[in-house]
């Protein structure tokens, strides 16, 4: 019997040259308000939102559904206001005061030492084990929001079913890329749609042939 995993949606905003940030200390904002609202709508439609520990340290995200109307719609369907927040860690320290550990529940999945944080912590052996555990907990749709190391790991393992690539109309030059060098599956992705959202082009790609 095969192990059941959630449907994994990987979402990322990139520059025309594939960068997710620049080389300055300040965070580069690639998406405009319209695209941020689109991402909020995607968040409202999933069961869990996952980021890596590096993203928590660098950006201190809350990982919440921002729209009150979308939160209310989730509650009307018998769901919590915000999807389960998941932090993927390799065992390094995390700040207990990080915003992801306030408010709704957060689950930390670690392949190393358990961090001392106010959240549920589970030790997993690898990404497939992490996905299997999330499926056991009722997660059927998982949104992966980064960062680059996490996107690389999921894509290299062939665990992403759907990729949302928001391409901003600027060139960055020096900065971290969307993915790091890795041995990725050779399969071509299938373009399922392209939308213009503000000044951003959003490509929705599905894994595998039609």
CSV table of C-alpha atoms in Angstrom, one decimal:
chain,number,residue,atom,x,y,z
A,1,UNK,CA,0.0,0.0,0.0
A,2,UNK,CA,1.4,3.4,-1.0
A,3,UNK,CA,1.8,6.2,1.6
A,4,UNK,CA,-0.7,9.0,1.3
A,5,UNK,CA,0.6,12.6,1.0
A,6,UNK,CA,-1.1,15.9,0.8
A,7,UNK,CA,-1.4,17.8,-2.5
A,8,UNK,CA,1.6,20.1,-2.4
A,9,UNK,CA,1.4,23.6,-3.8
A,10,UNK,CA,4.7,25.5,-4.0
A,11,UNK,CA,4.3,29.3,-4.2
A,12,UNK,CA,7.0,31.8,-4.9
A,13,UNK,CA,7.6,35.3,-6.2
A,14,UNK,CA,10.6,35.8,-8.4
A,15,UNK,CA,12.3,38.5,-10.5
A,16,UNK,CA,12.8,38.1,-14.2
A,17,UNK,CA,16.2,36.6,-13.5
A,18,UNK,CA,14.8,34.1,-11.0
A,19,UNK,CA,15.8,35.9,-7.7
A,20,UNK,CA,13.7,35.9,-4.6
A,21,UNK,CA,15.6,38.8,-2.9
A,22,UNK,CA,18.4,41.1,-3.6
A,23,UNK,CA,21.8,41.5,-1.8
A,24,UNK,CA,20.8,44.4,0.5
A,25,UNK,CA,19.8,43.9,4.2
A,26,UNK,CA,16.2,45.1,3.6
A,27,UNK,CA,13.8,42.5,2.3
A,28,UNK,CA,13.0,43.1,-1.4
A,29,UNK,CA,9.2,43.2,-2.1
A,30,UNK,CA,8.5,41.5,-5.4
A,31,UNK,CA,4.7,41.2,-5.2
A,32,UNK,CA,2.3,44.1,-5.2
A,33,UNK,CA,-0.9,44.3,-3.2
A,34,UNK,CA,-3.0,42.5,-5.8
A,35,UNK,CA,-0.7,39.5,-5.8
A,36,UNK,CA,-0.4,39.4,-2.0
A,37,UNK,CA,-4.2,39.2,-2.0
A,38,UNK,CA,-4.1,36.3,-4.5
A,39,UNK,CA,-1.7,34.5,-2.2
A,40,UNK,CA,-4.0,35.2,0.7
A,41,UNK,CA,-6.8,33.5,-1.2
A,42,UNK,CA,-4.6,30.5,-1.9
A,43,UNK,CA,-3.8,30.3,1.8
A,44,UNK,CA,-7.5,30.3,2.7
A,45,UNK,CA,-8.0,27.3,0.5
A,46,UNK,CA,-5.4,25.0,2.0
A,47,UNK,CA,-5.1,23.0,5.2
A,48,UNK,CA,-1.6,23.9,6.2
A,49,UNK,CA,1.1,26.5,5.3
A,50,UNK,CA,4.8,25.4,5.5
A,51,UNK,CA,8.0,27.4,5.6
A,52,UNK,CA,11.5,26.6,6.6
A,53,UNK,CA,13.2,27.7,9.8
A,54,UNK,CA,15.4,30.0,7.7
A,55,UNK,CA,12.4,31.9,6.6
A,56,UNK,CA,11.2,32.2,10.2
A,57,UNK,CA,14.6,33.6,11.2
A,58,UNK,CA,14.9,36.0,8.3
A,59,UNK,CA,11.3,37.3,7.7
A,60,UNK,CA,9.5,36.5,11.0
A,61,UNK,CA,6.2,35.7,9.1
A,62,UNK,CA,2.8,35.2,10.8
A,63,UNK,CA,1.5,32.9,8.1
A,64,UNK,CA,-2.1,34.0,8.6
A,65,UNK,CA,-5.1,34.5,6.4
A,66,UNK,CA,-5.4,38.2,6.3
A,67,UNK,CA,-8.9,38.7,4.9
A,68,UNK,CA,-11.6,38.7,7.5
A,69,UNK,CA,-14.1,37.6,4.8
A,70,UNK,CA,-11.9,34.6,4.0
A,71,UNK,CA,-11.4,33.7,7.6
A,72,UNK,CA,-15.2,33.9,8.2
A,73,UNK,CA,-15.8,31.7,5.1
A,74,UNK,CA,-13.4,29.1,6.6
A,75,UNK,CA,-15.2,29.1,9.9
A,76,UNK,CA,-18.5,28.7,8.1
A,77,UNK,CA,-17.1,25.5,6.6
A,78,UNK,CA,-16.2,24.2,10.0
A,79,UNK,CA,-12.5,25.0,9.6
A,80,UNK,CA,-10.2,27.1,11.8
A,81,UNK,CA,-9.7,30.7,10.7
A,82,UNK,CA,-6.2,30.1,9.5
A,83,UNK,CA,-4.6,26.8,8.2
A,84,UNK,CA,-2.2,25.0,10.4
A,85,UNK,CA,1.2,26.7,10.4
A,86,UNK,CA,4.2,24.3,9.9
A,87,UNK,CA,7.9,25.1,10.3
A,88,UNK,CA,10.4,22.7,8.8
A,89,UNK,CA,13.7,22.6,10.7
A,90,UNK,CA,16.9,20.7,10.6
A,91,UNK,CA,17.5,21.2,14.3
A,92,UNK,CA,18.9,24.8,14.6
A,93,UNK,CA,17.6,27.3,17.2
A,94,UNK,CA,14.4,29.2,16.7
A,95,UNK,CA,13.3,32.3,18.5
A,96,UNK,CA,10.4,31.4,20.9
A,97,UNK,CA,9.1,34.9,20.4
A,98,UNK,CA,8.8,34.6,16.6
A,99,UNK,CA,5.4,35.7,15.4
A,100,UNK,CA,4.7,32.2,13.9
A,101,UNK,CA,4.5,30.9,17.5
A,102,UNK,CA,1.8,33.4,18.6
A,103,UNK,CA,-1.9,33.0,17.9
A,104,UNK,CA,-3.2,29.9,16.0
A,105,UNK,CA,-1.4,26.6,16.5
A,106,UNK,CA,2.0,25.9,14.9
A,107,UNK,CA,3.7,22.5,14.3
A,108,UNK,CA,7.4,22.2,14.0
A,109,UNK,CA,8.7,19.3,12.0
A,110,UNK,CA,12.4,18.7,12.6
A,111,UNK,CA,15.0,16.2,11.3
A,112,UNK,CA,17.4,17.2,14.1
A,113,UNK,CA,17.2,18.4,17.7
A,114,UNK,CA,13.9,19.6,18.9
A,115,UNK,CA,13.9,23.4,19.3
A,116,UNK,CA,12.7,25.0,22.5
A,117,UNK,CA,9.6,26.8,21.2
A,118,UNK,CA,6.0,27.2,22.3
A,119,UNK,CA,4.6,24.8,19.7
A,120,UNK,CA,4.1,21.2,19.0
A,121,UNK,CA,7.3,19.5,17.8
A,122,UNK,CA,7.6,16.2,15.8
A,123,UNK,CA,10.8,14.6,14.7
A,124,UNK,CA,10.7,13.2,11.2
A,125,UNK,CA,13.3,11.4,9.2
A,126,UNK,CA,12.9,13.1,5.8
A,127,UNK,CA,10.4,15.1,3.7
A,128,UNK,CA,8.2,12.1,2.7
A,129,UNK,CA,7.9,11.2,6.4
A,130,UNK,CA,6.9,14.8,7.1
A,131,UNK,CA,4.2,14.7,4.4
A,132,UNK,CA,2.9,11.4,5.6
A,133,UNK,CA,2.6,12.8,9.1
A,134,UNK,CA,0.8,15.9,7.9
A,135,UNK,CA,-1.6,13.7,5.9
A,136,UNK,CA,-2.3,11.6,9.0
A,137,UNK,CA,-3.2,14.9,10.8
A,138,UNK,CA,-5.8,15.7,8.2
A,139,UNK,CA,-3.8,17.9,5.9
A,140,UNK,CA,-5.0,17.3,2.3
A,141,UNK,CA,-3.7,20.5,0.7
A,142,UNK,CA,-0.3,21.9,1.7
A,143,UNK,CA,1.0,25.3,0.7
A,144,UNK,CA,4.8,25.6,0.7
A,145,UNK,CA,6.0,29.2,0.8
A,146,UNK,CA,9.8,28.8,1.1
A,147,UNK,CA,12.5,29.7,1.3
A,148,UNK,CA,14.9,28.6,-1.4
A,149,UNK,CA,16.3,25.6,0.5
A,150,UNK,CA,12.8,24.3,1.2
A,151,UNK,CA,11.6,24.8,-2.4
A,152,UNK,CA,14.8,23.1,-3.6
A,153,UNK,CA,14.3,20.1,-1.3
A,154,UNK,CA,10.6,19.6,-2.3
A,155,UNK,CA,11.2,20.0,-6.0
A,156,UNK,CA,14.3,17.8,-6.1
A,157,UNK,CA,12.4,15.0,-4.2
A,158,UNK,CA,9.5,15.3,-6.8
A,159,UNK,CA,7.0,16.1,-4.0
A,160,UNK,CA,5.5,19.3,-5.5
A,161,UNK,CA,2.2,18.7,-7.4
A,162,UNK,CA,1.5,22.3,-8.3
A,163,UNK,CA,3.8,25.4,-8.7
A,164,UNK,CA,2.6,29.0,-8.6
A,165,UNK,CA,5.4,31.2,-10.0
A,166,UNK,CA,4.7,35.0,-9.7
A,167,UNK,CA,7.1,36.8,-12.0
A,168,UNK,CA,7.8,40.4,-11.1
A,169,UNK,CA,8.8,42.8,-13.9
A,170,UNK,CA,12.3,43.7,-12.7
A,171,UNK,CA,15.9,42.4,-12.8
A,172,UNK,CA,17.7,42.0,-9.5
A,173,UNK,CA,21.1,40.7,-10.5
A,174,UNK,CA,22.8,39.7,-7.3
A,175,UNK,CA,20.6,37.9,-4.7
A,176,UNK,CA,19.4,34.5,-3.6
A,177,UNK,CA,17.8,32.3,-6.4
A,178,UNK,CA,14.5,30.6,-6.3
A,179,UNK,CA,16.2,27.2,-6.0
A,180,UNK,CA,19.7,26.0,-5.4
A,181,UNK,CA,21.7,23.6,-7.6
A,182,UNK,CA,20.2,20.1,-7.2
A,183,UNK,CA,19.4,16.9,-9.2
A,184,UNK,CA,15.8,17.8,-10.2
A,185,UNK,CA,13.5,15.3,-11.9
A,186,UNK,CA,13.7,15.7,-15.7
A,187,UNK,CA,10.0,15.7,-16.3
A,188,UNK,CA,8.5,18.8,-18.0
A,189,UNK,CA,5.9,20.7,-16.1
A,190,UNK,CA,2.5,21.4,-17.7
A,191,UNK,CA,1.4,25.0,-17.9
A,192,UNK,CA,-2.2,25.1,-16.5
A,193,UNK,CA,-2.7,28.9,-16.7
A,194,UNK,CA,-1.2,32.4,-16.8
A,195,UNK,CA,-2.8,35.3,-15.1
A,196,UNK,CA,-1.9,39.0,-14.9
A,197,UNK,CA,-2.2,40.1,-11.3
A,198,UNK,CA,-1.3,43.8,-11.0
A,199,UNK,CA,2.1,44.1,-12.7
A,200,UNK,CA,2.9,40.4,-11.9
A,201,UNK,CA,2.5,37.4,-14.2
A,202,UNK,CA,1.4,34.4,-12.3
A,203,UNK,CA,2.2,31.0,-13.9
A,204,UNK,CA,0.4,28.0,-12.6
A,205,UNK,CA,2.2,24.7,-13.5
A,206,UNK,CA,1.2,21.1,-12.8
A,207,UNK,CA,3.6,18.2,-12.5
A,208,UNK,CA,3.7,15.6,-15.2
A,209,UNK,CA,2.0,15.2,-18.5
A,210,UNK,CA,-1.6,16.2,-19.3
